[in-house]
Amino acid sequence: PPYVNMPAEAYQEENVEARLAFAGSLGTSERVISATSFALQILAPPFLLPTLLALYIVLRGSRPVHALLGLAFGALGVPFLMILNMNGFVFLGMSKGFGSAVPAEQAARAAAYMALERFSTVSEAVFWMVFGTGLVLFSVALRREGFPRWLAIFGRITVAVGVLGVIGATIAF
C-alpha cells in the first residue's frame, strides 16, 4: 500500500501539509493504486441499498412502518457515506505538485483540504446518525417478525457501534 511509508507527523490531524506533501511525492503507480482504492470506496455504499430493500421486503408484513422508515433512513445514509469517501480524489488532486508550489499556494491548498476533512467528519457523523436510526428501526421489526432474538440483538450492537462512531466524529470535529 502506498501509505505505509507515510511519516508519523503526517498522521497528526492538524498536519495537513505533511499529508499533502507525502501524497504529492507518490509515483504514478502509487497514485493509480490510491485512485482505484478511492473509487472502490465510493462504489461500495450503493451495494447497501439491495440489502436494505431485502430487509424491507421481508419485514413489511409484520411492522410496515418500522420497515419503511428503516429503509428510508438507511437509504438516506448511503449518499453521506459516498460523500465521505469522495474526499480521496480531492486529496490526490490537491497533492499533485504540492512540494514544488510556492508557500502561499501550499498554505491555500492545505487550508482548503483541511476544510474538506472537516466536511468529511460532518458527513460521517450524519451517515452514522441516519443509517444507525434505520438499523434501530430494522432491529425492532426483526424482533417482532419472529427472527431469532440474537439477530435483533446483533442489530442493536451495530447501532451502538454507530452511536460511538457519531460521538467519535463529533469529538473529532
mmCIF file of C-alpha atoms in Angstrom:
data_model
loop_
_atom_site.group_PDB
_atom_site.id
_atom_site.type_symbol
_atom_site.label_atom_id
_atom_site.label_comp_id
_atom_site.label_asym_id
_atom_site.label_seq_id
_atom_site.Cartn_x
_atom_site.Cartn_y
_atom_site.Cartn_z
ATOM 1 C CA PRO A 1 0.000 0.000 0.000
ATOM 2 C CA PRO A 2 1.254 3.481 -0.862
ATOM 3 C CA TYR A 3 0.651 4.999 2.578
ATOM 4 C CA VAL A 4 2.712 2.517 4.607
ATOM 5 C CA ASN A 5 5.791 4.752 4.339
ATOM 6 C CA MET A 6 3.997 7.953 5.285
ATOM 7 C CA PRO A 7 5.927 9.826 8.002
ATOM 8 C CA ALA A 8 4.494 9.821 11.514
ATOM 9 C CA GLU A 9 3.875 13.584 11.553
ATOM 10 C CA ALA A 10 1.533 13.218 8.572
ATOM 11 C CA TYR A 11 -0.839 11.206 10.768
ATOM 12 C CA GLN A 12 -1.332 14.150 13.103
ATOM 13 C CA GLU A 13 -4.724 15.672 12.415
ATOM 14 C CA GLU A 14 -3.516 19.263 12.163
ATOM 15 C CA ASN A 15 -0.574 18.469 9.880
ATOM 16 C CA VAL A 16 -2.371 18.595 6.537
ATOM 17 C CA GLU A 17 0.733 19.916 4.784
ATOM 18 C CA ALA A 18 2.684 16.746 5.607
ATOM 19 C CA ARG A 19 -0.112 14.541 4.204
ATOM 20 C CA LEU A 20 -0.348 16.571 1.027
ATOM 21 C CA ALA A 21 3.438 16.650 0.605
ATOM 22 C CA PHE A 22 3.664 12.881 1.046
ATOM 23 C CA ALA A 23 0.836 12.209 -1.401
ATOM 24 C CA GLY A 24 2.434 14.645 -3.834
ATOM 25 C CA SER A 25 5.620 12.583 -3.741
ATOM 26 C CA LEU A 26 3.841 9.372 -4.756
ATOM 27 C CA GLY A 27 4.780 7.872 -8.095
ATOM 28 C CA THR A 28 2.328 7.236 -10.914
ATOM 29 C CA SER A 29 1.641 3.620 -9.988
ATOM 30 C CA GLU A 30 1.053 4.529 -6.337
ATOM 31 C CA ARG A 31 -1.359 7.291 -7.383
ATOM 32 C CA VAL A 32 -3.229 4.821 -9.616
ATOM 33 C CA ILE A 33 -3.495 2.367 -6.714
ATOM 34 C CA SER A 34 -4.781 5.157 -4.470
ATOM 35 C CA ALA A 35 -7.304 6.372 -7.041
ATOM 36 C CA THR A 36 -8.532 2.813 -7.567
ATOM 37 C CA SER A 37 -8.999 2.273 -3.851
ATOM 38 C CA PHE A 38 -10.855 5.586 -3.534
ATOM 39 C CA ALA A 39 -13.117 4.601 -6.440
ATOM 40 C CA LEU A 40 -13.908 1.256 -4.816
ATOM 41 C CA GLN A 41 -14.746 3.024 -1.560
ATOM 42 C CA ILE A 42 -17.253 5.185 -3.443
ATOM 43 C CA LEU A 43 -18.735 2.249 -5.356
ATOM 44 C CA ALA A 44 -19.265 0.084 -2.252
ATOM 45 C CA PRO A 45 -22.009 2.082 -0.423
ATOM 46 C CA PRO A 46 -24.679 1.673 -3.135
ATOM 47 C CA PHE A 47 -24.482 -2.082 -2.507
ATOM 48 C CA LEU A 48 -26.104 -1.383 0.857
ATOM 49 C CA LEU A 49 -29.331 -0.474 -0.949
ATOM 50 C CA PRO A 50 -30.258 -4.014 -2.122
ATOM 51 C CA THR A 51 -29.647 -5.293 1.398
ATOM 52 C CA LEU A 52 -31.880 -2.603 2.876
ATOM 53 C CA LEU A 53 -34.541 -3.307 0.276
ATOM 54 C CA ALA A 54 -34.416 -7.035 1.044
ATOM 55 C CA LEU A 55 -34.858 -6.295 4.742
ATOM 56 C CA TYR A 56 -37.829 -4.091 3.924
ATOM 57 C CA ILE A 57 -39.448 -6.777 1.771
ATOM 58 C CA VAL A 58 -39.046 -9.395 4.496
ATOM 59 C CA LEU A 59 -40.233 -7.150 7.328
ATOM 60 C CA ARG A 60 -43.014 -5.096 5.729
ATOM 61 C CA GLY A 61 -45.669 -7.668 6.653
ATOM 62 C CA SER A 62 -45.275 -7.505 10.417
ATOM 63 C CA ARG A 63 -44.027 -3.973 11.057
ATOM 64 C CA PRO A 64 -44.651 -1.933 7.899
ATOM 65 C CA VAL A 65 -43.944 1.467 9.468
ATOM 66 C CA HIS A 66 -40.678 0.343 11.076
ATOM 67 C CA ALA A 67 -39.619 -1.426 7.885
ATOM 68 C CA LEU A 68 -40.424 1.563 5.666
ATOM 69 C CA LEU A 69 -38.737 4.069 7.962
ATOM 70 C CA GLY A 70 -35.740 1.735 8.347
ATOM 71 C CA LEU A 71 -35.439 1.582 4.568
ATOM 72 C CA ALA A 72 -35.831 5.360 4.224
ATOM 73 C CA PHE A 73 -33.272 6.245 6.912
ATOM 74 C CA GLY A 74 -30.847 3.565 5.780
ATOM 75 C CA ALA A 75 -31.059 4.666 2.149
ATOM 76 C CA LEU A 76 -30.689 8.314 3.169
ATOM 77 C CA GLY A 77 -27.387 7.485 4.870
ATOM 78 C CA VAL A 78 -25.794 5.970 1.742
ATOM 79 C CA PRO A 79 -25.093 9.278 -0.081
ATOM 80 C CA PHE A 80 -23.376 10.647 3.027
ATOM 81 C CA LEU A 81 -21.071 7.637 3.075
ATOM 82 C CA MET A 82 -20.308 8.209 -0.598
ATOM 83 C CA ILE A 83 -19.572 11.910 0.040
ATOM 84 C CA LEU A 84 -17.285 10.922 2.883
ATOM 85 C CA ASN A 85 -15.288 8.689 0.560
ATOM 86 C CA MET A 86 -15.030 11.207 -2.316
ATOM 87 C CA ASN A 87 -12.526 13.178 -0.286
ATOM 88 C CA GLY A 88 -9.719 10.895 -1.545
ATOM 89 C CA PHE A 89 -9.915 12.169 -5.120
ATOM 90 C CA VAL A 90 -9.631 15.777 -3.962
ATOM 91 C CA PHE A 91 -6.706 14.728 -1.761
ATOM 92 C CA LEU A 92 -4.861 13.300 -4.760
ATOM 93 C CA GLY A 93 -5.673 16.346 -6.877
ATOM 94 C CA MET A 94 -4.521 18.867 -4.289
ATOM 95 C CA SER A 95 -1.366 16.925 -3.521
ATOM 96 C CA LYS A 96 -0.101 16.853 -7.113
ATOM 97 C CA GLY A 97 2.761 19.318 -7.348
ATOM 98 C CA PHE A 98 2.366 20.319 -3.695
ATOM 99 C CA GLY A 99 6.106 20.155 -2.978
ATOM 100 C CA SER A 100 7.002 22.462 -5.861
ATOM 101 C CA ALA A 101 4.270 25.021 -5.169
ATOM 102 C CA VAL A 102 5.095 28.387 -3.609
ATOM 103 C CA PRO A 103 4.433 28.637 0.158
ATOM 104 C CA ALA A 104 1.289 30.746 -0.330
ATOM 105 C CA GLU A 105 -0.197 28.140 -2.667
ATOM 106 C CA GLN A 106 0.760 25.343 -0.263
ATOM 107 C CA ALA A 107 -0.973 27.168 2.586
ATOM 108 C CA ALA A 108 -4.089 27.727 0.465
ATOM 109 C CA ARG A 109 -4.243 24.070 -0.582
ATOM 110 C CA ALA A 110 -3.715 22.930 2.999
ATOM 111 C CA ALA A 111 -6.491 25.215 4.284
ATOM 112 C CA ALA A 112 -8.889 24.065 1.576
ATOM 113 C CA TYR A 113 -8.135 20.420 2.224
ATOM 114 C CA MET A 114 -8.484 20.873 5.991
ATOM 115 C CA ALA A 115 -11.959 22.342 5.397
ATOM 116 C CA LEU A 116 -12.789 19.298 3.267
ATOM 117 C CA GLU A 117 -11.592 16.980 6.043
ATOM 118 C CA ARG A 118 -13.919 18.790 8.465
ATOM 119 C CA PHE A 119 -16.783 18.422 5.997
ATOM 120 C CA SER A 120 -16.000 14.707 5.769
ATOM 121 C CA THR A 121 -16.180 14.465 9.554
ATOM 122 C CA VAL A 122 -19.642 16.034 9.481
ATOM 123 C CA SER A 123 -20.668 13.726 6.647
ATOM 124 C CA GLU A 124 -19.505 10.721 8.675
ATOM 125 C CA ALA A 125 -21.500 11.828 11.718
ATOM 126 C CA VAL A 126 -24.630 12.348 9.617
ATOM 127 C CA PHE A 127 -24.157 8.935 7.979
ATOM 128 C CA TRP A 128 -23.935 7.179 11.335
ATOM 129 C CA MET A 129 -26.929 9.059 12.771
ATOM 130 C CA VAL A 130 -29.204 8.429 9.801
ATOM 131 C CA PHE A 131 -28.051 4.917 8.926
ATOM 132 C CA GLY A 132 -27.947 3.961 12.613
ATOM 133 C CA THR A 133 -31.549 5.110 13.030
ATOM 134 C CA GLY A 134 -32.518 2.892 10.109
ATOM 135 C CA LEU A 135 -30.756 -0.051 11.735
ATOM 136 C CA VAL A 136 -32.598 0.533 15.017
ATOM 137 C CA LEU A 137 -35.912 0.511 13.196
ATOM 138 C CA PHE A 138 -34.984 -2.661 11.329
ATOM 139 C CA SER A 139 -33.855 -4.369 14.536
ATOM 140 C CA VAL A 140 -37.195 -3.554 16.205
ATOM 141 C CA ALA A 141 -39.008 -5.040 13.216
ATOM 142 C CA LEU A 142 -36.720 -8.091 13.270
ATOM 143 C CA ARG A 143 -37.600 -8.749 16.887
ATOM 144 C CA ARG A 144 -41.309 -8.694 16.093
ATOM 145 C CA GLU A 145 -41.115 -10.799 12.930
ATOM 146 C CA GLY A 146 -40.068 -13.985 14.704
ATOM 147 C CA PHE A 147 -36.435 -13.937 13.678
ATOM 148 C CA PRO A 148 -34.001 -15.343 16.199
ATOM 149 C CA ARG A 149 -33.521 -12.972 19.091
ATOM 150 C CA TRP A 150 -29.744 -12.870 18.529
ATOM 151 C CA LEU A 151 -30.307 -11.249 15.131
ATOM 152 C CA ALA A 152 -32.162 -8.311 16.663
ATOM 153 C CA ILE A 153 -29.514 -8.071 19.380
ATOM 154 C CA PHE A 154 -26.819 -8.040 16.690
ATOM 155 C CA GLY A 155 -28.675 -5.145 15.052
ATOM 156 C CA ARG A 156 -28.665 -3.221 18.315
ATOM 157 C CA ILE A 157 -24.951 -3.871 18.809
ATOM 158 C CA THR A 158 -24.381 -2.495 15.310
ATOM 159 C CA VAL A 159 -26.383 0.584 16.277
ATOM 160 C CA ALA A 160 -24.274 1.007 19.428
ATOM 161 C CA VAL A 161 -21.153 0.955 17.263
ATOM 162 C CA GLY A 162 -22.815 3.564 15.045
ATOM 163 C CA VAL A 163 -23.542 5.766 18.059
ATOM 164 C CA LEU A 164 -19.880 5.500 19.072
ATOM 165 C CA GLY A 165 -18.983 6.491 15.503
ATOM 166 C CA VAL A 166 -21.174 9.591 15.770
ATOM 167 C CA ILE A 167 -19.657 10.508 19.132
ATOM 168 C CA GLY A 168 -16.143 9.986 17.794
ATOM 169 C CA ALA A 169 -16.834 12.014 14.655
ATOM 170 C CA THR A 170 -18.404 14.798 16.724
ATOM 171 C CA ILE A 171 -15.458 14.913 19.133
ATOM 172 C CA ALA A 172 -13.011 14.995 16.218
ATOM 173 C CA PHE A 173 -14.922 17.857 14.638
#
